[in-house]
mmCIF file of C-alpha atoms in Angstrom:
data_model
loop_
_atom_site.group_PDB
_atom_site.id
_atom_site.type_symbol
_atom_site.label_atom_id
_atom_site.label_comp_id
_atom_site.label_asym_id
_atom_site.label_seq_id
_atom_site.Cartn_x
_atom_site.Cartn_y
_atom_site.Cartn_z
ATOM 1 C CA UNK A 1 -6.086 -25.956 -17.274
ATOM 2 C CA UNK A 2 -6.925 -25.682 -13.609
ATOM 3 C CA UNK A 3 -10.601 -25.537 -12.807
ATOM 4 C CA UNK A 4 -12.016 -22.635 -10.807
ATOM 5 C CA UNK A 5 -13.430 -23.598 -7.415
ATOM 6 C CA UNK A 6 -17.203 -23.361 -6.879
ATOM 7 C CA UNK A 7 -16.765 -20.442 -4.392
ATOM 8 C CA UNK A 8 -14.737 -18.432 -6.958
ATOM 9 C CA UNK A 9 -17.144 -19.187 -9.757
ATOM 10 C CA UNK A 10 -20.120 -18.045 -7.607
ATOM 11 C CA UNK A 11 -18.274 -14.814 -6.669
ATOM 12 C CA UNK A 12 -17.326 -14.084 -10.323
ATOM 13 C CA UNK A 13 -20.886 -14.600 -11.447
ATOM 14 C CA UNK A 14 -22.023 -11.850 -9.090
ATOM 15 C CA UNK A 15 -19.587 -9.251 -10.488
ATOM 16 C CA UNK A 16 -20.307 -7.507 -13.826
ATOM 17 C CA UNK A 17 -16.858 -7.059 -15.290
ATOM 18 C CA UNK A 18 -18.135 -4.468 -17.745
ATOM 19 C CA UNK A 19 -19.649 -2.232 -15.044
ATOM 20 C CA UNK A 20 -18.026 0.509 -12.943
ATOM 21 C CA UNK A 21 -19.800 0.509 -9.623
ATOM 22 C CA UNK A 22 -20.092 3.430 -7.233
ATOM 23 C CA UNK A 23 -17.880 3.171 -4.181
ATOM 24 C CA UNK A 24 -20.868 2.162 -2.025
ATOM 25 C CA UNK A 25 -22.141 -0.397 -4.539
ATOM 26 C CA UNK A 26 -18.678 -1.874 -4.834
ATOM 27 C CA UNK A 27 -18.193 -2.276 -1.097
ATOM 28 C CA UNK A 28 -21.690 -3.780 -0.719
ATOM 29 C CA UNK A 29 -20.808 -6.271 -3.486
ATOM 30 C CA UNK A 30 -17.412 -6.983 -1.870
ATOM 31 C CA UNK A 31 -19.200 -8.153 1.225
ATOM 32 C CA UNK A 32 -21.304 -10.546 -0.864
ATOM 33 C CA UNK A 33 -18.333 -12.088 -2.644
ATOM 34 C CA UNK A 34 -16.065 -12.351 0.421
ATOM 35 C CA UNK A 35 -16.854 -15.825 1.673
ATOM 36 C CA UNK A 36 -13.413 -17.244 2.766
ATOM 37 C CA UNK A 37 -13.116 -18.840 6.172
ATOM 38 C CA UNK A 38 -10.368 -16.347 7.205
ATOM 39 C CA UNK A 39 -10.221 -12.587 7.498
ATOM 40 C CA UNK A 40 -9.242 -11.579 4.003
ATOM 41 C CA UNK A 41 -7.002 -8.729 3.118
ATOM 42 C CA UNK A 42 -8.605 -5.934 1.033
ATOM 43 C CA UNK A 43 -6.585 -4.246 -1.656
ATOM 44 C CA UNK A 44 -7.151 -1.310 -3.908
ATOM 45 C CA UNK A 45 -5.614 -1.107 -7.424
ATOM 46 C CA UNK A 46 -5.432 2.185 -9.257
ATOM 47 C CA UNK A 47 -4.437 2.777 -12.859
ATOM 48 C CA UNK A 48 -3.135 6.236 -13.462
ATOM 49 C CA UNK A 49 -2.873 8.286 -16.586
ATOM 50 C CA UNK A 50 0.846 8.969 -16.173
ATOM 51 C CA UNK A 51 4.000 7.769 -17.879
ATOM 52 C CA UNK A 52 6.325 6.471 -15.154
ATOM 53 C CA UNK A 53 9.261 6.467 -17.621
ATOM 54 C CA UNK A 54 9.370 10.179 -17.127
ATOM 55 C CA UNK A 55 10.780 11.331 -13.781
ATOM 56 C CA UNK A 56 8.411 14.208 -13.564
ATOM 57 C CA UNK A 57 5.404 11.868 -13.756
ATOM 58 C CA UNK A 58 6.466 9.510 -11.002
ATOM 59 C CA UNK A 59 3.753 9.276 -8.465
ATOM 60 C CA UNK A 60 4.588 8.298 -4.898
ATOM 61 C CA UNK A 61 3.558 9.266 -1.382
ATOM 62 C CA UNK A 62 2.292 7.979 1.885
ATOM 63 C CA UNK A 63 -0.873 8.244 3.937
ATOM 64 C CA UNK A 64 -1.963 7.095 7.385
ATOM 65 C CA UNK A 65 -5.238 5.181 6.882
ATOM 66 C CA UNK A 66 -7.931 6.206 9.509
ATOM 67 C CA UNK A 67 -8.512 2.561 10.513
ATOM 68 C CA UNK A 68 -5.066 1.113 9.741
ATOM 69 C CA UNK A 69 -4.465 -1.939 7.580
ATOM 70 C CA UNK A 70 -5.367 -4.603 10.103
ATOM 71 C CA UNK A 71 -1.931 -6.092 9.564
ATOM 72 C CA UNK A 72 0.820 -6.271 12.158
ATOM 73 C CA UNK A 73 3.753 -4.448 10.600
ATOM 74 C CA UNK A 74 7.378 -5.440 11.437
ATOM 75 C CA UNK A 75 9.579 -2.310 11.420
ATOM 76 C CA UNK A 76 13.361 -2.413 10.984
ATOM 77 C CA UNK A 77 15.252 0.703 11.826
ATOM 78 C CA UNK A 78 18.776 1.402 10.688
ATOM 79 C CA UNK A 79 20.299 3.667 13.367
ATOM 80 C CA UNK A 80 23.164 3.813 15.810
ATOM 81 C CA UNK A 81 23.799 5.060 19.331
ATOM 82 C CA UNK A 82 20.917 6.793 21.050
ATOM 83 C CA UNK A 83 18.734 6.573 17.998
ATOM 84 C CA UNK A 84 18.993 2.819 18.051
ATOM 85 C CA UNK A 85 17.760 2.816 21.658
ATOM 86 C CA UNK A 86 15.091 5.294 20.866
ATOM 87 C CA UNK A 87 13.843 3.020 18.035
ATOM 88 C CA UNK A 88 13.620 -0.006 20.202
ATOM 89 C CA UNK A 89 11.914 1.942 23.013
ATOM 90 C CA UNK A 90 9.361 3.171 20.393
ATOM 91 C CA UNK A 91 8.402 -0.267 19.291
ATOM 92 C CA UNK A 92 10.792 -1.163 16.453
ATOM 93 C CA UNK A 93 11.028 -4.858 15.886
ATOM 94 C CA UNK A 94 14.663 -4.640 14.934
ATOM 95 C CA UNK A 95 17.146 -1.721 15.216
ATOM 96 C CA UNK A 96 20.877 -1.321 14.716
ATOM 97 C CA UNK A 97 23.334 -0.905 11.916
ATOM 98 C CA UNK A 98 26.319 -3.052 11.011
ATOM 99 C CA UNK A 99 24.844 -6.442 12.058
ATOM 100 C CA UNK A 100 21.466 -5.721 10.340
ATOM 101 C CA UNK A 101 23.150 -4.446 7.225
ATOM 102 C CA UNK A 102 25.081 -7.708 6.977
ATOM 103 C CA UNK A 103 21.965 -9.760 7.580
ATOM 104 C CA UNK A 104 19.879 -7.993 4.953
ATOM 105 C CA UNK A 105 22.725 -8.224 2.496
ATOM 106 C CA UNK A 106 22.751 -11.961 3.122
ATOM 107 C CA UNK A 107 19.086 -12.299 2.196
ATOM 108 C CA UNK A 108 17.280 -11.865 5.526
ATOM 109 C CA UNK A 109 13.958 -10.059 4.948
ATOM 110 C CA UNK A 110 11.879 -10.651 7.994
ATOM 111 C CA UNK A 111 10.348 -7.124 8.158
ATOM 112 C CA UNK A 112 7.742 -5.096 6.371
ATOM 113 C CA UNK A 113 8.983 -1.494 6.643
ATOM 114 C CA UNK A 114 12.359 0.175 6.946
ATOM 115 C CA UNK A 115 13.251 3.453 8.629
ATOM 116 C CA UNK A 116 16.818 4.975 8.650
ATOM 117 C CA UNK A 117 18.384 8.033 10.184
ATOM 118 C CA UNK A 118 19.972 10.433 7.654
ATOM 119 C CA UNK A 119 23.503 9.875 8.950
ATOM 120 C CA UNK A 120 23.500 6.145 8.039
ATOM 121 C CA UNK A 121 21.818 6.415 4.627
ATOM 122 C CA UNK A 122 25.168 6.251 2.795
ATOM 123 C CA UNK A 123 25.555 2.713 4.190
ATOM 124 C CA UNK A 124 21.877 1.754 3.777
ATOM 125 C CA UNK A 125 21.894 2.871 0.102
ATOM 126 C CA UNK A 126 24.327 0.015 -0.662
ATOM 127 C CA UNK A 127 21.345 -2.351 -0.071
ATOM 128 C CA UNK A 128 19.471 -0.736 -3.013
ATOM 129 C CA UNK A 129 19.382 -3.917 -5.058
ATOM 130 C CA UNK A 130 17.861 -5.808 -2.152
ATOM 131 C CA UNK A 131 15.432 -3.167 -0.748
ATOM 132 C CA UNK A 132 14.655 -1.200 -3.857
ATOM 133 C CA UNK A 133 12.768 -3.788 -5.930
ATOM 134 C CA UNK A 134 10.649 -4.664 -2.832
ATOM 135 C CA UNK A 135 9.676 -1.062 -2.162
ATOM 136 C CA UNK A 136 11.566 -1.134 1.161
ATOM 137 C CA UNK A 137 14.215 1.485 0.592
ATOM 138 C CA UNK A 138 13.901 4.391 3.098
ATOM 139 C CA UNK A 139 12.960 7.690 1.426
ATOM 140 C CA UNK A 140 12.673 11.277 2.813
ATOM 141 C CA UNK A 141 9.483 11.770 0.754
ATOM 142 C CA UNK A 142 7.650 8.998 2.644
ATOM 143 C CA UNK A 143 9.079 10.063 6.038
ATOM 144 C CA UNK A 144 11.173 6.965 6.439
ATOM 145 C CA UNK A 145 14.523 8.867 6.448
ATOM 146 C CA UNK A 146 14.359 10.908 9.646
ATOM 147 C CA UNK A 147 15.979 11.492 13.007
ATOM 148 C CA UNK A 148 12.505 11.420 14.555
ATOM 149 C CA UNK A 149 12.384 7.606 14.468
ATOM 150 C CA UNK A 150 9.871 7.350 17.259
ATOM 151 C CA UNK A 151 7.235 9.309 15.262
ATOM 152 C CA UNK A 152 8.074 7.340 12.072
ATOM 153 C CA UNK A 153 7.513 4.071 13.900
ATOM 154 C CA UNK A 154 4.286 5.287 15.545
ATOM 155 C CA UNK A 155 2.833 6.313 12.164
ATOM 156 C CA UNK A 156 3.766 3.021 10.532
ATOM 157 C CA UNK A 157 2.326 0.983 13.355
ATOM 158 C CA UNK A 158 -0.850 3.134 13.198
ATOM 159 C CA UNK A 159 -1.566 2.190 9.599
ATOM 160 C CA UNK A 160 0.671 4.375 7.406
ATOM 161 C CA UNK A 161 0.995 3.009 3.883
ATOM 162 C CA UNK A 162 3.450 4.034 1.202
ATOM 163 C CA UNK A 163 2.452 3.885 -2.433
ATOM 164 C CA UNK A 164 4.394 4.214 -5.666
ATOM 165 C CA UNK A 165 3.328 3.883 -9.257
ATOM 166 C CA UNK A 166 4.903 0.830 -11.029
ATOM 167 C CA UNK A 167 6.204 0.540 -14.572
ATOM 168 C CA UNK A 168 2.663 -0.010 -15.872
ATOM 169 C CA UNK A 169 1.321 3.096 -14.164
ATOM 170 C CA UNK A 170 -0.455 1.064 -11.449
ATOM 171 C CA UNK A 171 -0.634 1.591 -7.700
ATOM 172 C CA UNK A 172 -1.511 -1.299 -5.374
ATOM 173 C CA UNK A 173 -2.210 -0.746 -1.729
ATOM 174 C CA UNK A 174 -3.662 -2.598 1.260
ATOM 175 C CA UNK A 175 -6.714 -0.849 2.639
ATOM 176 C CA UNK A 176 -7.743 -3.139 5.456
ATOM 177 C CA UNK A 177 -9.429 -6.460 6.232
ATOM 178 C CA UNK A 178 -12.822 -7.892 5.357
ATOM 179 C CA UNK A 179 -13.764 -7.720 9.061
ATOM 180 C CA UNK A 180 -13.477 -3.885 8.940
ATOM 181 C CA UNK A 181 -16.879 -3.560 7.320
ATOM 182 C CA UNK A 182 -18.150 -1.157 4.684
ATOM 183 C CA UNK A 183 -17.764 2.222 6.459
ATOM 184 C CA UNK A 184 -14.172 1.712 7.628
ATOM 185 C CA UNK A 185 -13.109 0.369 4.313
ATOM 186 C CA UNK A 186 -14.783 3.354 2.657
ATOM 187 C CA UNK A 187 -12.958 5.854 4.799
ATOM 188 C CA UNK A 188 -9.643 4.124 4.178
ATOM 189 C CA UNK A 189 -10.191 4.163 0.436
ATOM 190 C CA UNK A 190 -11.052 7.787 0.411
ATOM 191 C CA UNK A 191 -8.012 8.671 2.506
ATOM 192 C CA UNK A 192 -5.729 6.847 0.069
ATOM 193 C CA UNK A 193 -7.435 8.288 -2.955
ATOM 194 C CA UNK A 194 -7.301 11.874 -1.642
ATOM 195 C CA UNK A 195 -3.530 11.487 -1.177
ATOM 196 C CA UNK A 196 -3.077 9.906 -4.715
ATOM 197 C CA UNK A 197 -5.182 12.678 -6.252
ATOM 198 C CA UNK A 198 -3.104 15.374 -4.532
ATOM 199 C CA UNK A 199 0.063 13.689 -5.839
ATOM 200 C CA UNK A 200 -0.997 14.210 -9.461
ATOM 201 C CA UNK A 201 2.044 15.541 -11.399
ATOM 202 C CA UNK A 202 1.579 18.905 -13.082
ATOM 203 C CA UNK A 203 2.906 17.363 -16.296
ATOM 204 C CA UNK A 204 0.237 14.661 -16.372
ATOM 205 C CA UNK A 205 -2.226 15.246 -19.223
ATOM 206 C CA UNK A 206 -5.648 13.803 -19.886
ATOM 207 C CA UNK A 207 -7.532 11.493 -17.517
ATOM 208 C CA UNK A 208 -5.546 10.999 -14.314
ATOM 209 C CA UNK A 209 -7.648 8.321 -12.538
ATOM 210 C CA UNK A 210 -8.269 5.752 -15.318
ATOM 211 C CA UNK A 211 -9.291 2.641 -13.461
ATOM 212 C CA UNK A 212 -9.885 1.708 -9.806
ATOM 213 C CA UNK A 213 -10.795 -1.704 -8.491
ATOM 214 C CA UNK A 214 -11.123 -3.241 -5.088
ATOM 215 C CA UNK A 215 -10.732 -6.888 -4.173
ATOM 216 C CA UNK A 216 -10.097 -9.288 -1.298
ATOM 217 C CA UNK A 217 -7.561 -12.065 -1.163
ATOM 218 C CA UNK A 218 -9.982 -14.621 -2.688
ATOM 219 C CA UNK A 219 -12.382 -12.473 -4.621
ATOM 220 C CA UNK A 220 -12.467 -11.090 -8.205
ATOM 221 C CA UNK A 221 -11.740 -7.405 -8.700
ATOM 222 C CA UNK A 222 -14.701 -5.028 -8.610
ATOM 223 C CA UNK A 223 -14.379 -1.873 -10.701
ATOM 224 C CA UNK A 224 -15.140 1.419 -9.019
ATOM 225 C CA UNK A 225 -16.211 4.451 -10.929
ATOM 226 C CA UNK A 226 -13.467 7.129 -10.404
ATOM 227 C CA UNK A 227 -16.219 9.801 -10.553
ATOM 228 C CA UNK A 228 -17.873 8.396 -7.448
ATOM 229 C CA UNK A 229 -14.551 8.651 -5.614
ATOM 230 C CA UNK A 230 -14.128 12.288 -6.604
ATOM 231 C CA UNK A 231 -17.727 13.063 -5.711
ATOM 232 C CA UNK A 232 -17.244 11.529 -2.252
ATOM 233 C CA UNK A 233 -14.088 13.551 -1.690
ATOM 234 C CA UNK A 234 -15.829 16.868 -2.360
#
């Protein structure tokens, strides 16, 4: 059994695993347990009271975080003709069609987000087994299937994140970096949670927001009281 490092043990000792902290308490504590020598990524995990096996309880959406994610996002755009040029002019890291389709089919995955124009989706959909499991398949609901590729790229580069409930009814999303500080992280969390709350399916019964926790790359998870989130959103 691998031993826990001293830094991790110290951080875990500061976090009461049985307590649900208010959003402000959680972020204050997060600063105390974030002691890595690099700028750690901050992630939010949300457990929802839905059954993802039912199509009418699938929760997915997108939101542009007020302060971005702090991560440089590589955007691939499947398009042809003038739309390919428009994508490159708008800052896409890769744009094109046939050559990129072949590269991705062959296992190339050096990109973080994918946008496609509607007229090429019949070809892009053939990459479902490659892009789907990684959450990279373009989708009209998240604004990544569009002829307005310039706007889609701008939103992604500005900090737009897509979220989708997994098989265990969880949502995981980046919400920034440790260097953002409490206020920026707070605003990003509330922006994400407002979107997730609005995406609640009409068929979902009982408690919708079951568990919420925030953590950095090297820290333990800190539970946030869903009630404090809803109070802050009012």
